[in-house]
Tab-separated table of C-alpha atoms and ligand atoms in Angstrom:
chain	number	residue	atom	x	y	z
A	1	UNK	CA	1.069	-30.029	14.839
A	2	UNK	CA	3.487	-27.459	14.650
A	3	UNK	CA	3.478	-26.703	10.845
A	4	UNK	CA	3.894	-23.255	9.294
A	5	UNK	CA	4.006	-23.595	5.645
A	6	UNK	CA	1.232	-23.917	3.456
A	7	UNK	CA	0.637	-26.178	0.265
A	8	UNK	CA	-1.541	-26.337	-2.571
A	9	UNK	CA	-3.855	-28.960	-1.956
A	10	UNK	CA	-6.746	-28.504	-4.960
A	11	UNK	CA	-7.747	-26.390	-7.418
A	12	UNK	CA	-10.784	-25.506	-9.588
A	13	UNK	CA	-12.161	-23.671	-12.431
A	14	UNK	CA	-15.214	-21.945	-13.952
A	15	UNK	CA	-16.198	-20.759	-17.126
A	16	UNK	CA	-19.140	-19.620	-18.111
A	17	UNK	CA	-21.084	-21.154	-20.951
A	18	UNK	CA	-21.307	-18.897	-23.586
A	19	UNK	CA	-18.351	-18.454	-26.058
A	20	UNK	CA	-17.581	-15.112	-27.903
A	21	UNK	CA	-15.235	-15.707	-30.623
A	22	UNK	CA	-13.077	-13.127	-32.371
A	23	UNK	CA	-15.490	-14.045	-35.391
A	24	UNK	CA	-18.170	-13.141	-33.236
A	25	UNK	CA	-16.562	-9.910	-32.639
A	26	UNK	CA	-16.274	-9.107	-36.150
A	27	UNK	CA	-19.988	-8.770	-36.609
A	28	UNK	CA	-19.806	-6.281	-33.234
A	29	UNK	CA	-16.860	-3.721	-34.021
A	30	UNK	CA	-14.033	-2.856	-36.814
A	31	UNK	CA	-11.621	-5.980	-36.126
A	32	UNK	CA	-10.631	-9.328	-37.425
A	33	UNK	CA	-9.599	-13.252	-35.827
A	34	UNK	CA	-6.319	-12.259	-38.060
A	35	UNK	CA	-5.471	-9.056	-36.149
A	36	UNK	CA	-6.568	-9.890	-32.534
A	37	UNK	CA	-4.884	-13.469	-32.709
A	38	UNK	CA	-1.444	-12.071	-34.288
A	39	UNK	CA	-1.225	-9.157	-31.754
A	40	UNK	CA	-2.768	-11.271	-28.741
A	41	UNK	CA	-2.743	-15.124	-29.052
A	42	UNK	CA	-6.321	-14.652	-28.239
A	43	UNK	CA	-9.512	-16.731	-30.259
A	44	UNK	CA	-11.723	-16.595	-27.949
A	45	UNK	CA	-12.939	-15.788	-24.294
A	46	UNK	CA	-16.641	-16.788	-22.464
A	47	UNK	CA	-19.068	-14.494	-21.132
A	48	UNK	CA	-20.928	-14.675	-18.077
A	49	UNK	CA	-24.714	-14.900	-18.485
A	50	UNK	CA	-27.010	-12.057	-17.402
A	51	UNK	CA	-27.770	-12.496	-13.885
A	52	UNK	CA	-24.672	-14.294	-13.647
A	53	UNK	CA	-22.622	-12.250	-10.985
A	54	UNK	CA	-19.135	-12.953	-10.108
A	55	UNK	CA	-19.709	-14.672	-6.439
A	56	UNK	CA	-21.235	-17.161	-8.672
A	57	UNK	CA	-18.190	-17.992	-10.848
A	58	UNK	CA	-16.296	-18.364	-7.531
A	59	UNK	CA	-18.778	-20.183	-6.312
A	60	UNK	CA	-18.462	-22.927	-8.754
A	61	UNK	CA	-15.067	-22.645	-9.089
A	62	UNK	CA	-14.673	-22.992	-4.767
A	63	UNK	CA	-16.829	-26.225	-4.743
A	64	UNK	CA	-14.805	-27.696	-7.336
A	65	UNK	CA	-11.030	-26.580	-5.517
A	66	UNK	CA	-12.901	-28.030	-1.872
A	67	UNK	CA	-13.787	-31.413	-4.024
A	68	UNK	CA	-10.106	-32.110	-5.256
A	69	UNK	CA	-9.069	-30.779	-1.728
A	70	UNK	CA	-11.142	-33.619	-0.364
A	71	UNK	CA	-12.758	-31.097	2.524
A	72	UNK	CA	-15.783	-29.238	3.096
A	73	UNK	CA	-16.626	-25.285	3.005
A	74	UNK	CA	-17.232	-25.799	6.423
A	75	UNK	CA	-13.717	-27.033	7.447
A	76	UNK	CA	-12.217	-23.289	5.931
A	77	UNK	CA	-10.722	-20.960	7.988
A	78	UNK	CA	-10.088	-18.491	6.062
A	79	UNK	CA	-11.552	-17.484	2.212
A	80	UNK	CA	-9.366	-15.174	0.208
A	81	UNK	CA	-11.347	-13.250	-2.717
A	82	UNK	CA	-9.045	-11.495	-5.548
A	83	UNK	CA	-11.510	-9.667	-7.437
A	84	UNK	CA	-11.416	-6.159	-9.317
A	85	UNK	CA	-15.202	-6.685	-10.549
A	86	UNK	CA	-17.138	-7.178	-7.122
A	87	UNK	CA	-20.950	-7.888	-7.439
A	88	UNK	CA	-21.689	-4.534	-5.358
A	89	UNK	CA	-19.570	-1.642	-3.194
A	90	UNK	CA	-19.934	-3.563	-0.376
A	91	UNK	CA	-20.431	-6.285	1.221
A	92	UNK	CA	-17.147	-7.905	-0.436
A	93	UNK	CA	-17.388	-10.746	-3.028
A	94	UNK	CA	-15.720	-13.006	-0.320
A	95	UNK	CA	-18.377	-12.474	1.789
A	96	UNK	CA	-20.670	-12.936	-0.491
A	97	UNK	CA	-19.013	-16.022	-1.495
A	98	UNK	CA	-18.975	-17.271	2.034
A	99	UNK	CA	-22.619	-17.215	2.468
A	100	UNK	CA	-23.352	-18.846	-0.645
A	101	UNK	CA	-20.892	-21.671	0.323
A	102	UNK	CA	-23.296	-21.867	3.598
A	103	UNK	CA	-20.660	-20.965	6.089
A	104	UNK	CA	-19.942	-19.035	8.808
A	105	UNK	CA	-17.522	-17.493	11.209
A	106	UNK	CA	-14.264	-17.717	9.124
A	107	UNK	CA	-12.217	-14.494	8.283
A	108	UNK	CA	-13.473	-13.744	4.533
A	109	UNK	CA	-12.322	-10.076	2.496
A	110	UNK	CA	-11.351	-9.689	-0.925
A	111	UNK	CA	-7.980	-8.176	-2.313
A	112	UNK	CA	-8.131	-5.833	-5.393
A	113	UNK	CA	-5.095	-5.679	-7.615
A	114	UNK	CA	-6.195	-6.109	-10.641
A	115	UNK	CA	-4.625	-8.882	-12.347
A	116	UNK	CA	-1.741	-9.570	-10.263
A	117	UNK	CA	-4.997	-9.850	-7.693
A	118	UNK	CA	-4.306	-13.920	-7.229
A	119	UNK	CA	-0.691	-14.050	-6.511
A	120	UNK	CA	-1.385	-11.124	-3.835
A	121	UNK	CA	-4.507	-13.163	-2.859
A	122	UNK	CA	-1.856	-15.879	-2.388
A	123	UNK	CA	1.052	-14.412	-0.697
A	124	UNK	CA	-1.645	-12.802	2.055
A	125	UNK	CA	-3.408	-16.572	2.391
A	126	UNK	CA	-0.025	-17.846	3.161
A	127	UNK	CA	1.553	-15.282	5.443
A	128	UNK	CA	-2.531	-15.873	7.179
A	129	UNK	CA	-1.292	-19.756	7.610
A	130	UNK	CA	2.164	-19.283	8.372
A	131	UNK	CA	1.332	-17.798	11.942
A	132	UNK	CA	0.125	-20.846	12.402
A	133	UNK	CA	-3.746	-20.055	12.897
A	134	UNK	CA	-5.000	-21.305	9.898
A	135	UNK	CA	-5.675	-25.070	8.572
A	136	UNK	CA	-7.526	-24.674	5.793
A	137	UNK	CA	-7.389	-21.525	3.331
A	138	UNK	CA	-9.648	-20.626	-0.087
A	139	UNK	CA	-7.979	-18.450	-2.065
A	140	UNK	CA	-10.464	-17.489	-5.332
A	141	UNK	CA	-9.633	-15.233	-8.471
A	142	UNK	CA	-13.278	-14.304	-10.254
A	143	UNK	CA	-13.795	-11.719	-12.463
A	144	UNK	CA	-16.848	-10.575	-14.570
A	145	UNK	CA	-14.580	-7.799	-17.112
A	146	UNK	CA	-17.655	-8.314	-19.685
A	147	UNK	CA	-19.212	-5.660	-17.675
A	148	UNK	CA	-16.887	-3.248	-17.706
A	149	UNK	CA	-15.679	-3.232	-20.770
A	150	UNK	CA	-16.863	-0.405	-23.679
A	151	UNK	CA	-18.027	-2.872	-26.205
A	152	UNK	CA	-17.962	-0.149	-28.780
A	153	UNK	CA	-13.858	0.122	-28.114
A	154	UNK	CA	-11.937	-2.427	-30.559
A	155	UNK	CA	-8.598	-1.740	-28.884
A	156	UNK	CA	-10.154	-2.889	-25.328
A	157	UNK	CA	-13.040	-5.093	-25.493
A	158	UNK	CA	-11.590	-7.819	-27.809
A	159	UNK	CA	-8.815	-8.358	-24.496
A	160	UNK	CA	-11.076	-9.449	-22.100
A	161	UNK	CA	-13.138	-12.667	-20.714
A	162	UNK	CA	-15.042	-13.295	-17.792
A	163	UNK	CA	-14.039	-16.609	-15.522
A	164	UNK	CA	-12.706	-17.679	-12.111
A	165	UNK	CA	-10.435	-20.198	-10.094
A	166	UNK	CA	-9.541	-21.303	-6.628
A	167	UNK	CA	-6.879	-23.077	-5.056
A	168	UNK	CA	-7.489	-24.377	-1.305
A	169	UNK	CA	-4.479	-24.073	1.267
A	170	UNK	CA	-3.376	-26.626	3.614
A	171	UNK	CA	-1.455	-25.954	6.730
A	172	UNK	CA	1.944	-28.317	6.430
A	173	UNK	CA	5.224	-28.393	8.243
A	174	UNK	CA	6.949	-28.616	4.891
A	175	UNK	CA	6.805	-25.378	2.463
A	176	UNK	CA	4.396	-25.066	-0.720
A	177	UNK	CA	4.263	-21.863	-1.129
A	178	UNK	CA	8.200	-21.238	-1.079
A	179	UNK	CA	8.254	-17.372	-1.394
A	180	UNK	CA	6.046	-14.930	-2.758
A	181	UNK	CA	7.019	-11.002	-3.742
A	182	UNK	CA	4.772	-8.573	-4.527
A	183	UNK	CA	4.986	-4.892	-5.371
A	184	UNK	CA	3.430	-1.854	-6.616
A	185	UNK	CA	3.435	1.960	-8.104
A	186	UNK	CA	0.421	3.850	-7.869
A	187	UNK	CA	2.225	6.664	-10.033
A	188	UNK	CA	1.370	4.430	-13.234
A	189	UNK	CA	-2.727	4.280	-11.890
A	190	UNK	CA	-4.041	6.142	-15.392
A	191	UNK	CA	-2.187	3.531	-17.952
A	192	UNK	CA	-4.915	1.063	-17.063
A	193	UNK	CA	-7.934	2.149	-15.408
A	194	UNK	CA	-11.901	2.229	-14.593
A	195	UNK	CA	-11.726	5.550	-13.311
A	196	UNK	CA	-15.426	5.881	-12.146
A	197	UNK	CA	-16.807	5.771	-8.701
A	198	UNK	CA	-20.215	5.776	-6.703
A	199	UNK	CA	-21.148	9.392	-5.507
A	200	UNK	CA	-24.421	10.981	-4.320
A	201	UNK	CA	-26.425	8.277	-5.263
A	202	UNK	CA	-24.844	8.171	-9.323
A	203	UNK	CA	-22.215	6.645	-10.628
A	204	UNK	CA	-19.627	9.497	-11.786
A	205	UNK	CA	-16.776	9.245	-14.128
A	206	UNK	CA	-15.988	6.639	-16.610
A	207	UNK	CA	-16.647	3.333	-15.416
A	208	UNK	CA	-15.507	1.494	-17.918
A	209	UNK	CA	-12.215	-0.095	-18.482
A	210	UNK	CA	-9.415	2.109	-20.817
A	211	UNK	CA	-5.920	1.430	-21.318
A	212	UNK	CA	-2.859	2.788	-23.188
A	213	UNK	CA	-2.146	-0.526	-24.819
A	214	UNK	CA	1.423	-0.089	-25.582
A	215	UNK	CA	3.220	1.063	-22.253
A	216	UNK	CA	0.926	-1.414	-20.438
A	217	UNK	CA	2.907	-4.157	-22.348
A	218	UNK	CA	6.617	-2.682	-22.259
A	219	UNK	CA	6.035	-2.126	-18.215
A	220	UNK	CA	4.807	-5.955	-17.987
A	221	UNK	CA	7.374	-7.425	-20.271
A	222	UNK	CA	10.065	-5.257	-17.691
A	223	UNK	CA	7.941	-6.150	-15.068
A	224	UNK	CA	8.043	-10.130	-15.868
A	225	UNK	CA	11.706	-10.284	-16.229
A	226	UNK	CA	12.442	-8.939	-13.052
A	227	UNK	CA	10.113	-11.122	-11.231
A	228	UNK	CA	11.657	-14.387	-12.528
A	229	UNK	CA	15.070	-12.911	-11.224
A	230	UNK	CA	13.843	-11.981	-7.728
A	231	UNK	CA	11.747	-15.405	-7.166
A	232	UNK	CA	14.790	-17.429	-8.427
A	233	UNK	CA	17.026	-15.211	-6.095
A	234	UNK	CA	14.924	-15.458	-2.683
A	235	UNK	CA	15.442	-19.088	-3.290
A	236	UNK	CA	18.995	-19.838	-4.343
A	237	UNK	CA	17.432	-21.554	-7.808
A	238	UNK	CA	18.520	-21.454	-10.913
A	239	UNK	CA	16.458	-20.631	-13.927
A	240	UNK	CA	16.395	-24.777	-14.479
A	241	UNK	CA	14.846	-25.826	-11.879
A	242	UNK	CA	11.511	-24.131	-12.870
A	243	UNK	CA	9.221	-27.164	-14.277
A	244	UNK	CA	6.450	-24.680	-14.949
A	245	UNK	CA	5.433	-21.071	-15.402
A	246	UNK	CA	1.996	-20.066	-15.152
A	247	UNK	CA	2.004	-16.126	-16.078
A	248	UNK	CA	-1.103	-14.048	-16.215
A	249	UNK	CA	-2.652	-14.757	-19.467
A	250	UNK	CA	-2.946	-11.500	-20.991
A	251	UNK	CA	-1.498	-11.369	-24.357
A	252	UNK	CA	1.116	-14.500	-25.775
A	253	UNK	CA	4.003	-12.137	-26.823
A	254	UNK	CA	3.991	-11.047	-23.216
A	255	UNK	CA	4.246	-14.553	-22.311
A	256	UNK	CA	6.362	-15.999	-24.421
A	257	UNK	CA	8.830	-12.990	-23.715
A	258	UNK	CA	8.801	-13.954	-20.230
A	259	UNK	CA	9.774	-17.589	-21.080
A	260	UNK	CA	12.425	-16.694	-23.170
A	261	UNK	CA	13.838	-14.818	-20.364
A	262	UNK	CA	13.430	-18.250	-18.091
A	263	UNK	CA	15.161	-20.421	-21.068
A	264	UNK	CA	11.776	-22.069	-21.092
A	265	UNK	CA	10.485	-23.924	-23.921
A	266	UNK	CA	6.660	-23.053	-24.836
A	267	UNK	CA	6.167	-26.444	-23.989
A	268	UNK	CA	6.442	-25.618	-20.221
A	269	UNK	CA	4.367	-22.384	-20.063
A	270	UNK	CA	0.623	-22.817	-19.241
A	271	UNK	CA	-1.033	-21.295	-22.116
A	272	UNK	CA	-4.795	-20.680	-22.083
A	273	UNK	CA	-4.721	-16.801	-23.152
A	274	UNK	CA	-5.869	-18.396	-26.366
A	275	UNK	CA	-9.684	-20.063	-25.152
A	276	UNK	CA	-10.288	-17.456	-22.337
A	277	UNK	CA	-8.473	-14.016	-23.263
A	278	UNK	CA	-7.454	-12.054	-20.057
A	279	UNK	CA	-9.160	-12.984	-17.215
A	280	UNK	CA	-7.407	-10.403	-14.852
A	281	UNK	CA	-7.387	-12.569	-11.286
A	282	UNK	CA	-9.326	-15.639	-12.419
A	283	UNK	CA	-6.101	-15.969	-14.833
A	284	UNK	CA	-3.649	-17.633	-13.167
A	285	UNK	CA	-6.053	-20.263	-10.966
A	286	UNK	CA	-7.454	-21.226	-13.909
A	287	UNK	CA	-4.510	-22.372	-15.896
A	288	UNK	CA	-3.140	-23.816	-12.819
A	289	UNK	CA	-6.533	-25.766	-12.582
A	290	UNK	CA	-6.029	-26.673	-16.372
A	291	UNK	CA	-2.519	-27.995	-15.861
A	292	UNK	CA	-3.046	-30.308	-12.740
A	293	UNK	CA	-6.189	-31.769	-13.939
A	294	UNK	CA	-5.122	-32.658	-16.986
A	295	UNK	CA	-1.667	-33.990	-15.265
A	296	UNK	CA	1.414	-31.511	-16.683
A	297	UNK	CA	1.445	-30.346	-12.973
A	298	UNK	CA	3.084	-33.105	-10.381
A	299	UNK	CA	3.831	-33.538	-7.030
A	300	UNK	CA	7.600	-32.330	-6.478
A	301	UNK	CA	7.614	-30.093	-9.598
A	302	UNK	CA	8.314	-26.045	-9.085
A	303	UNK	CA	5.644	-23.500	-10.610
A	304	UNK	CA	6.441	-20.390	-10.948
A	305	UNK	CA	3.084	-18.025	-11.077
A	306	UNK	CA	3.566	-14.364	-11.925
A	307	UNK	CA	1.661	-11.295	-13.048
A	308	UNK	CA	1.393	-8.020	-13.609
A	309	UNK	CA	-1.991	-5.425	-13.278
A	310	UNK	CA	-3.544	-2.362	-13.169
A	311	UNK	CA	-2.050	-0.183	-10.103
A	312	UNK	CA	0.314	-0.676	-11.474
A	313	UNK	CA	0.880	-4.048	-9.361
A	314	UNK	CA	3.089	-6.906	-9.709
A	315	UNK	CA	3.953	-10.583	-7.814
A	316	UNK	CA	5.291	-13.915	-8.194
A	317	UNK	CA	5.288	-16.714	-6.205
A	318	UNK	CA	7.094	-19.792	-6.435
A	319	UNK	CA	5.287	-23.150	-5.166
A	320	UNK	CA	6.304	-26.821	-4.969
A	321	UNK	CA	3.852	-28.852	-6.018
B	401	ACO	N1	-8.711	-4.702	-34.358
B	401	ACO	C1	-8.109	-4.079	-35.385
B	401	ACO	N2	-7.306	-3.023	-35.237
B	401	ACO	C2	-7.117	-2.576	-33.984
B	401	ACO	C3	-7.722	-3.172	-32.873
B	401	ACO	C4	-8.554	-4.272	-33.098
B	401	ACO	N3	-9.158	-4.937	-32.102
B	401	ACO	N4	-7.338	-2.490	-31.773
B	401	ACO	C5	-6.510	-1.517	-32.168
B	401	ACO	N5	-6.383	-1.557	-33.513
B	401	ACO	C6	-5.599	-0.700	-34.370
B	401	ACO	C7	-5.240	0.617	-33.731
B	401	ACO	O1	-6.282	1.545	-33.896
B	401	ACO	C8	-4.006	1.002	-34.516
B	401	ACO	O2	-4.415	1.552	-35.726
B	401	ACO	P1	-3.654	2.821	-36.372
B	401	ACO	O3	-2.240	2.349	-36.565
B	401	ACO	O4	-4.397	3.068	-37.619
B	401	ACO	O5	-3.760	3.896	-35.333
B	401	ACO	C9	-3.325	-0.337	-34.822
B	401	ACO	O6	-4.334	-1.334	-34.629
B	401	ACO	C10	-2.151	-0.643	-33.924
B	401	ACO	O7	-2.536	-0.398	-32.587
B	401	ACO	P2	-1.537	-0.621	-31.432
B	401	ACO	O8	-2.221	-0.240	-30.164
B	401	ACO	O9	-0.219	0.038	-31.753
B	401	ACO	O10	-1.351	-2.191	-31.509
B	401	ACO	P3	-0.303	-3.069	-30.757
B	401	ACO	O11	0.443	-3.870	-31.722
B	401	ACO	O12	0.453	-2.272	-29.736
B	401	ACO	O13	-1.250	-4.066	-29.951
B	401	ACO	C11	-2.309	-4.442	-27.828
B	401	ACO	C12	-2.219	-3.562	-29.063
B	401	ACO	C13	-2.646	-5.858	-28.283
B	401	ACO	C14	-3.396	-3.917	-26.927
B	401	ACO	C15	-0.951	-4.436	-27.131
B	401	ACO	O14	-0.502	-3.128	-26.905
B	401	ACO	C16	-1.009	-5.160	-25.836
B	401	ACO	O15	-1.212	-6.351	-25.757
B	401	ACO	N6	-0.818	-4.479	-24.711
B	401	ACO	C17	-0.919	-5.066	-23.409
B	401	ACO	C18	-2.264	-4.764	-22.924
B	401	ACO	C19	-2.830	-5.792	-22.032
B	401	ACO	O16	-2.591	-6.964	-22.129
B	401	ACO	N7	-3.644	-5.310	-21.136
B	401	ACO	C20	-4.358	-6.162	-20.282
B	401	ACO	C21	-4.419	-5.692	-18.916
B	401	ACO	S1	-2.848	-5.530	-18.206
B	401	ACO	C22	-2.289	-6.985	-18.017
B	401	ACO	O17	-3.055	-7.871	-17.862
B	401	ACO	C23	-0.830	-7.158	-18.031
């Protein structure tokens, strides 16, 4: 077959069980549902369990994206991990991932950039597939933020959730993935940051997550709006011809800025900022689960899937469905 494209082919989800609600955080620190929902769209996120380590979220989340794929871990080639909350230094969560999917042999790493961490995930999965190489492709998005988060910090912790998602690749002679663009500026690394590290056997600095709320949201709104131009650019489309966007679910007025920007009604944005709060990589693969299963998504339609995250980073990519 001499294909070199690749197409979205199934997706999946996980959450974990329990449910924090902004309620729940009012018993925990100074806040209310009123504030964090007006300045957020957020009401509630989950929480992984104790124990519960994020190679398990992705594990779930992979079985389910292989079942609406219709193929086996075994028939991967390559598995993708986007993760900025690993379960150890090293080996990577994609390795980790691998062995508890029971296979072998195939090419498995993880990418870290933050929350744009799936669409770069993506773009590298694709570029893997379009030499040609490839068949099949996992590309995951699992985070555990719960544990780094200072739970004593009102203008962090009530931001977060814990979750993950996973879209498989299929080789194809026509294009899914249509174009992806990522980019990044390290000079922006201490607006959002978990600036602690493993040394001489302790773990030194701060290594939990902190944030200057404000210019992290004027950079992504910027940040947004020039994605949507560049995507529509690469591929001689108008700002009509996107059925769906699927941003990063961090905060709605972030959103719905970047959907005013597209001319999009609400009712073509995949919201879900509101049941799981920021998810940083699991984000995006979740919604899109969301919005296929439940049938928004169709064959033929255009998504348009873009975030921003720590690094700063940024990416969209644009996908037929
Ligand atoms: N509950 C009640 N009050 C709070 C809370 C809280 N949870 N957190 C902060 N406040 C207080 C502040 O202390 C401040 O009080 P003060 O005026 O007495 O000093 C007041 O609320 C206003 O704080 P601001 O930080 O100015 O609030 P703002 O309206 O800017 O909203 C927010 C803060 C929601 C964090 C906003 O800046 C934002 O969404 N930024 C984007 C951050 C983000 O999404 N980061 C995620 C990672 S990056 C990404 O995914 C794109």
């Amino acid at each position: 077959m001499n294909s070199t494209y690749s197409r979205i082919v199934g997706t999946g989800s996980y959450l974990p069980k329990k449910v924090l609600t902004n309620r729940d955080l009012e018993l925990a620190v100074d806040t209310t549902d009123e504030w964090i929902y007006t300045r957020t769209g957020i009401r509630q996120r989950h929480i992984a369990a104790d124990g519960e380590k994020t190679s398990d979220l992705a594990l779930e989340a992979s079985r389910s994206a292989l079942r609406a794929a219709g193929i086996a871990a075994g028939d991967l080639d390559l598995i993708v991990m986007a993760t900025t909350t690993p379960d150890m230094v090293f080996p990577s969560t994609a390795c980790l991932l691998q062995a508890k999917l029971g296979v072998r042999n195939c090419p498995a790493f993880d990418v870290q950039a933050v929350c744009s961490g799936f669409v770069y995930g993506l773009s590298t999965a694709d570029s893997f597939m379009r030499t040609g190489q490839y068949r099949n492709a996992l590309v995951v998005g699992a985070e555990t933020y719960s544990r780094i988060l200072d739970w004593s910090d009102r203008s962090t912790c009530v931001l977060f959730g814990d979750g993950a998602g996973a879209v498989v690749l299929r080789r194809d002679s026509t294009p899914g993935i249509l174009s992806s663009h990522l980019h990044a500026d390290g000079s922006y690394a201490n607006l959002l940051t978990v600036p602690g590290t493993v040394a001489g056997g302790k773990v030194s600095g701060r290594p939990l997550l902190q944030m200057d709320g404000g210019g992290v949201f004027k950079f992504a709104v910027k940040a947004m709006d020039d994605l949507v131009e560049e995507a529509l650019a690469a591929n001689g489309m108008q700002k009509s011809d996107i059925d769906w966007l699927v941003p990063h679910q961090a905060n709605i007025r972030i959103i719905q800025a970047s959907a005013k920007k597209l001319g999009l009604s609400m009712e073509k944005v995949v919201v879900t900022v509101d049941r799981h709060a920021n998810t940083s990589a699991a984000s995006i693969p979740l919604a899109l689960d969301e919005a296929v299963r439940d049938g928004r998504i169709r064959t033929g339609q255009h998504v348009l899937l873009e975030a921003v995250g720590g690094g700063f980073t940024w990416g969209a990519a644009l996908v037929k469905w």
